[in-house]
Amino acid sequence: MREPICDLPAPCHIAIIMDGNGRWAKKRNLPRTAGHAAGGEAFRRIAHHCRKLGVKYLTVYAFSTENWKRSEDEVAGIMRLLGNYLKEALSDMEKNRVRFRFFGDLSRLSPQLQKLCREAEEKSLDYDVQVNFCLNYGGRDEIVKATRKIAADVQAGRLQAEQITEQLFSDYLYSKDVPDPELIIRPSGEMRTSNFLLWQSAYSEYVFMDVLWPDFSEEHLEQAIAEYHKRNRRFGGA
Ligand code: IPE
Ligand code: IPE
Ligand code: MG
């Protein structure tokens, strides 16, 4: 057995932009969907390892509001993999005891997929290690939707404009009741947020890594956590 890379406790909430599946497939002359399938395997491995390290919340970016720009074939392939994964998760629910939540506008997904998402959420309510799947998720879309709901509540007289605070705003987001992520990891070498957790990442530590998501290993996760512990988080203080 290898020595752990980092002895310090893992952050309570880790978020990951699971990027690089397409490039991984291209390097192997495989269709992009094969990259997404390999990305799914990486997710299973990393979710398991997060749990072992004591991470309470794992949020993963699986499909963005912009990813509909891809070919019909690729989108269908990703949705099929997600459906298969959720079916498997539903049948292993009692064994794995993971709570599922979905961040994003699910109304654009197929009715079958929406049903699987709802079932996974409902059946796992009592478990406390939580995976948040960002599906048809965009940080801007999340903020606009929250704003719309707040405006409707003000208009209906349920809320006064003066009552709108940062805390209240957070309660209108998909991430209601979830603490902000301390650490956000983006593999694949890209250094941008791509519309991920715009509100919640105000003081998150970013770790960018030059590895494609399907190749992301338990060691990479521990390296990212070790890097996180080297940071001096000041939250604006001196
Ligand atoms: C991330 O991998 C998965 C999704 C966005 C659905 P990509 O498919 O973006 O992989 P690259 O960035 O093209 O390599
Ligand atoms: C972000 O990756 C979305 C997901 C990983 C689901 P993208 O591949 O879509 O982001 P860009 O296009 O490189 O910014
Ligand atoms: Mg990408």
CSV table of N, CA and C in Angstrom, one decimal, residues 28-114:
chain,number,residue,atom,x,y,z
A,28,ARG,N,-6.3,8.5,-28.3
A,28,ARG,CA,-6.4,7.0,-28.5
A,28,ARG,C,-7.2,6.7,-29.8
A,29,ASN,N,-7.5,7.7,-30.6
A,29,ASN,CA,-8.3,7.5,-31.8
A,29,ASN,C,-9.6,6.8,-31.5
A,30,LEU,N,-10.2,7.2,-30.4
A,30,LEU,CA,-11.5,6.6,-30.0
A,30,LEU,C,-12.6,7.7,-30.2
A,31,PRO,N,-13.8,7.3,-30.3
A,31,PRO,CA,-14.9,8.4,-30.4
A,31,PRO,C,-15.0,9.1,-29.0
A,32,ARG,N,-15.4,10.4,-29.1
A,32,ARG,CA,-15.5,11.2,-27.8
A,32,ARG,C,-16.3,10.5,-26.8
A,33,THR,N,-17.3,9.7,-27.2
A,33,THR,CA,-18.2,9.1,-26.2
A,33,THR,C,-17.4,8.1,-25.3
A,34,ALA,N,-16.3,7.5,-26.0
A,34,ALA,CA,-15.5,6.5,-25.2
A,34,ALA,C,-14.8,7.3,-24.1
A,35,GLY,N,-14.4,8.6,-24.4
A,35,GLY,CA,-13.8,9.4,-23.4
A,35,GLY,C,-14.7,9.7,-22.3
A,36,HIS,N,-16.0,9.9,-22.6
A,36,HIS,CA,-17.0,10.2,-21.5
A,36,HIS,C,-17.2,8.9,-20.7
A,37,ALA,N,-17.2,7.8,-21.3
A,37,ALA,CA,-17.3,6.5,-20.5
A,37,ALA,C,-16.1,6.4,-19.6
A,38,ALA,N,-14.9,6.7,-20.1
A,38,ALA,CA,-13.8,6.6,-19.2
A,38,ALA,C,-13.8,7.6,-18.1
A,39,GLY,N,-14.4,8.8,-18.4
A,39,GLY,CA,-14.6,9.8,-17.4
A,39,GLY,C,-15.6,9.4,-16.3
A,40,GLY,N,-16.5,8.6,-16.7
A,40,GLY,CA,-17.5,8.0,-15.7
A,40,GLY,C,-16.8,7.1,-14.8
A,41,GLU,N,-15.8,6.3,-15.3
A,41,GLU,CA,-15.1,5.4,-14.4
A,41,GLU,C,-14.2,6.2,-13.5
A,42,ALA,N,-13.6,7.3,-14.0
A,42,ALA,CA,-12.8,8.2,-13.1
A,42,ALA,C,-13.7,8.7,-12.0
A,43,PHE,N,-14.9,9.1,-12.3
A,43,PHE,CA,-15.8,9.7,-11.3
A,43,PHE,C,-16.1,8.6,-10.2
A,44,ARG,N,-16.3,7.4,-10.6
A,44,ARG,CA,-16.6,6.4,-9.6
A,44,ARG,C,-15.4,6.2,-8.7
A,45,ARG,N,-14.2,6.2,-9.3
A,45,ARG,CA,-13.0,6.0,-8.5
A,45,ARG,C,-12.8,7.2,-7.5
A,46,ILE,N,-13.0,8.4,-8.0
A,46,ILE,CA,-12.7,9.6,-7.2
A,46,ILE,C,-13.8,9.8,-6.1
A,47,ALA,N,-15.1,9.5,-6.5
A,47,ALA,CA,-16.1,9.6,-5.5
A,47,ALA,C,-15.8,8.7,-4.3
A,48,HIS,N,-15.4,7.5,-4.6
A,48,HIS,CA,-15.1,6.5,-3.6
A,48,HIS,C,-13.9,6.9,-2.7
A,49,HIS,N,-12.9,7.5,-3.4
A,49,HIS,CA,-11.7,8.0,-2.6
A,49,HIS,C,-12.1,9.2,-1.8
A,50,CYS,N,-12.9,10.1,-2.3
A,50,CYS,CA,-13.3,11.2,-1.5
A,50,CYS,C,-14.0,10.7,-0.2
A,51,ARG,N,-14.8,9.8,-0.3
A,51,ARG,CA,-15.5,9.2,0.8
A,51,ARG,C,-14.6,8.6,1.8
A,52,LYS,N,-13.6,7.9,1.3
A,52,LYS,CA,-12.6,7.3,2.2
A,52,LYS,C,-11.8,8.4,2.9
A,53,LEU,N,-11.6,9.5,2.3
A,53,LEU,CA,-10.8,10.6,2.9
A,53,LEU,C,-11.7,11.5,3.8
A,54,GLY,N,-13.0,11.2,3.9
A,54,GLY,CA,-13.8,11.9,4.8
A,54,GLY,C,-14.5,13.2,4.2
A,55,VAL,N,-14.5,13.3,2.9
A,55,VAL,CA,-15.1,14.5,2.3
A,55,VAL,C,-16.6,14.3,2.4
A,56,LYS,N,-17.3,15.4,2.8
A,56,LYS,CA,-18.8,15.3,3.1
A,56,LYS,C,-19.6,15.6,1.8
A,57,TYR,N,-19.1,16.6,1.1
A,57,TYR,CA,-19.8,17.0,-0.2
A,57,TYR,C,-18.8,16.9,-1.3
A,58,LEU,N,-19.3,16.3,-2.4
A,58,LEU,CA,-18.5,16.3,-3.6
A,58,LEU,C,-19.4,16.8,-4.7
A,59,THR,N,-19.0,17.9,-5.4
A,59,THR,CA,-19.9,18.5,-6.4
A,59,THR,C,-19.1,18.3,-7.7
A,60,VAL,N,-19.8,17.7,-8.7
A,60,VAL,CA,-19.1,17.5,-10.0
A,60,VAL,C,-19.9,18.1,-11.2
A,61,TYR,N,-19.1,18.7,-12.0
A,61,TYR,CA,-19.7,19.3,-13.2
A,61,TYR,C,-19.7,18.3,-14.3
A,62,ALA,N,-20.9,17.8,-14.6
A,62,ALA,CA,-21.1,16.7,-15.6
A,62,ALA,C,-21.5,17.2,-16.9
A,63,PHE,N,-22.4,18.3,-17.0
A,63,PHE,CA,-22.9,18.8,-18.2
A,63,PHE,C,-23.3,20.3,-18.0
A,64,SER,N,-22.7,21.2,-18.9
A,64,SER,CA,-23.0,22.6,-18.7
A,64,SER,C,-24.2,23.1,-19.6
A,65,THR,N,-24.7,24.2,-19.2
A,65,THR,CA,-25.7,24.8,-20.1
A,65,THR,C,-25.2,25.1,-21.5
A,66,GLU,N,-23.9,25.2,-21.6
A,66,GLU,CA,-23.3,25.4,-23.0
A,66,GLU,C,-23.0,24.1,-23.7
A,67,ASN,N,-23.0,23.0,-23.0
A,67,ASN,CA,-22.6,21.7,-23.7
A,67,ASN,C,-23.6,21.2,-24.7
A,68,TRP,N,-24.8,21.8,-24.8
A,68,TRP,CA,-25.7,21.5,-25.8
A,68,TRP,C,-25.2,21.9,-27.2
A,69,LYS,N,-24.2,22.7,-27.3
A,69,LYS,CA,-23.6,23.1,-28.6
A,69,LYS,C,-22.9,21.9,-29.3
A,70,ARG,N,-22.7,20.8,-28.5
A,70,ARG,CA,-22.0,19.7,-29.1
A,70,ARG,C,-22.9,18.9,-30.1
A,71,SER,N,-22.3,17.9,-30.8
A,71,SER,CA,-23.1,17.2,-31.8
A,71,SER,C,-24.2,16.4,-31.0
A,72,GLU,N,-25.2,16.1,-31.8
A,72,GLU,CA,-26.3,15.4,-31.2
A,72,GLU,C,-25.9,14.0,-30.7
A,73,ASP,N,-25.0,13.4,-31.4
A,73,ASP,CA,-24.4,12.1,-31.1
A,73,ASP,C,-23.7,12.1,-29.7
A,74,GLU,N,-22.9,13.2,-29.6
A,74,GLU,CA,-22.1,13.3,-28.3
A,74,GLU,C,-23.0,13.5,-27.1
A,75,VAL,N,-24.0,14.4,-27.3
A,75,VAL,CA,-24.9,14.8,-26.2
A,75,VAL,C,-25.7,13.5,-25.9
A,76,ALA,N,-26.2,12.8,-26.9
A,76,ALA,CA,-27.0,11.6,-26.6
A,76,ALA,C,-26.1,10.5,-25.9
A,77,GLY,N,-24.9,10.4,-26.2
A,77,GLY,CA,-24.0,9.5,-25.6
A,77,GLY,C,-23.8,9.9,-24.1
A,78,ILE,N,-23.6,11.1,-23.8
A,78,ILE,CA,-23.4,11.6,-22.4
A,78,ILE,C,-24.7,11.3,-21.6
A,79,MET,N,-25.8,11.6,-22.2
A,79,MET,CA,-27.1,11.3,-21.5
A,79,MET,C,-27.3,9.9,-21.2
A,80,ARG,N,-26.9,9.0,-22.2
A,80,ARG,CA,-27.1,7.6,-22.0
A,80,ARG,C,-26.2,7.1,-20.9
A,81,LEU,N,-25.0,7.6,-20.8
A,81,LEU,CA,-24.0,7.2,-19.8
A,81,LEU,C,-24.6,7.6,-18.4
A,82,LEU,N,-25.1,8.8,-18.4
A,82,LEU,CA,-25.7,9.3,-17.1
A,82,LEU,C,-26.9,8.5,-16.6
A,83,GLY,N,-27.7,8.1,-17.6
A,83,GLY,CA,-28.9,7.3,-17.3
A,83,GLY,C,-28.4,6.0,-16.7
A,84,ASN,N,-27.4,5.4,-17.4
A,84,ASN,CA,-26.9,4.0,-16.9
A,84,ASN,C,-26.3,4.2,-15.5
A,85,TYR,N,-25.6,5.2,-15.3
A,85,TYR,CA,-25.0,5.4,-14.0
A,85,TYR,C,-26.1,5.6,-12.9
A,86,LEU,N,-27.1,6.3,-13.2
A,86,LEU,CA,-28.1,6.6,-12.2
A,86,LEU,C,-28.9,5.3,-11.9
A,87,LYS,N,-29.1,4.5,-12.9
A,87,LYS,CA,-29.8,3.2,-12.7
A,87,LYS,C,-29.0,2.3,-11.8
A,88,GLU,N,-27.7,2.3,-12.0
A,88,GLU,CA,-26.8,1.5,-11.2
A,88,GLU,C,-26.8,2.1,-9.8
A,89,ALA,N,-26.7,3.4,-9.7
A,89,ALA,CA,-26.7,4.0,-8.3
A,89,ALA,C,-28.0,3.7,-7.6
A,90,LEU,N,-29.1,3.7,-8.3
A,90,LEU,CA,-30.4,3.4,-7.6
A,90,LEU,C,-30.4,2.0,-7.1
A,91,SER,N,-29.8,1.1,-7.8
A,91,SER,CA,-29.9,-0.3,-7.4
A,91,SER,C,-28.8,-0.6,-6.3
A,92,ASP,N,-27.8,0.3,-6.2
A,92,ASP,CA,-26.8,0.1,-5.1
A,92,ASP,C,-27.0,1.0,-4.0
A,93,MET,N,-28.1,1.7,-4.0
A,93,MET,CA,-28.3,2.8,-3.0
A,93,MET,C,-28.1,2.4,-1.6
A,94,GLU,N,-28.7,1.3,-1.2
A,94,GLU,CA,-28.6,0.9,0.2
A,94,GLU,C,-27.2,0.5,0.6
A,95,LYS,N,-26.5,0.0,-0.4
A,95,LYS,CA,-25.1,-0.5,-0.1
A,95,LYS,C,-24.2,0.8,0.0
A,96,ASN,N,-24.4,1.7,-0.9
A,96,ASN,CA,-23.4,2.9,-0.9
A,96,ASN,C,-23.8,4.0,0.0
A,97,ARG,N,-25.1,4.2,0.3
A,97,ARG,CA,-25.5,5.2,1.3
A,97,ARG,C,-25.0,6.6,0.9
A,98,VAL,N,-25.2,7.0,-0.3
A,98,VAL,CA,-24.7,8.3,-0.7
A,98,VAL,C,-26.0,9.1,-1.1
A,99,ARG,N,-26.0,10.4,-0.6
A,99,ARG,CA,-27.1,11.3,-0.9
A,99,ARG,C,-26.9,12.0,-2.3
A,100,PHE,N,-27.8,11.9,-3.1
A,100,PHE,CA,-27.7,12.5,-4.5
A,100,PHE,C,-28.5,13.8,-4.5
A,101,ARG,N,-27.8,14.9,-5.1
A,101,ARG,CA,-28.6,16.1,-5.4
A,101,ARG,C,-28.2,16.5,-6.8
A,102,PHE,N,-29.0,17.2,-7.5
A,102,PHE,CA,-28.8,17.6,-8.9
A,102,PHE,C,-28.9,19.1,-8.9
A,103,PHE,N,-27.8,19.8,-9.4
A,103,PHE,CA,-27.8,21.2,-9.6
A,103,PHE,C,-28.0,21.5,-11.1
A,104,GLY,N,-29.0,22.2,-11.5
A,104,GLY,CA,-29.1,22.5,-12.9
A,104,GLY,C,-30.6,22.5,-13.3
A,105,ASP,N,-30.8,22.9,-14.5
A,105,ASP,CA,-32.2,23.0,-15.0
A,105,ASP,C,-32.5,21.6,-15.7
A,106,LEU,N,-33.1,20.7,-14.9
A,106,LEU,CA,-33.3,19.4,-15.4
A,106,LEU,C,-34.4,19.3,-16.4
A,107,SER,N,-35.2,20.4,-16.6
A,107,SER,CA,-36.4,20.4,-17.4
A,107,SER,C,-36.0,20.1,-18.9
A,108,ARG,N,-34.8,20.3,-19.3
A,108,ARG,CA,-34.4,20.1,-20.7
A,108,ARG,C,-33.9,18.7,-20.9
A,109,LEU,N,-33.8,17.9,-19.8
A,109,LEU,CA,-33.4,16.5,-20.0
A,109,LEU,C,-34.6,15.6,-20.4
A,110,SER,N,-34.4,14.4,-20.8
A,110,SER,CA,-35.5,13.6,-21.2
A,110,SER,C,-36.3,13.2,-20.0
A,111,PRO,N,-37.6,13.0,-20.2
A,111,PRO,CA,-38.4,12.6,-19.0
A,111,PRO,C,-37.9,11.4,-18.2
A,112,GLN,N,-37.3,10.4,-18.9
A,112,GLN,CA,-36.8,9.3,-18.2
A,112,GLN,C,-35.6,9.7,-17.3
A,113,LEU,N,-34.7,10.5,-17.9
A,113,LEU,CA,-33.6,10.9,-17.1
A,113,LEU,C,-34.0,11.8,-15.9
A,114,GLN,N,-35.0,12.7,-16.1
A,114,GLN,CA,-35.5,13.5,-15.0
A,114,GLN,C,-36.1,12.6,-13.9
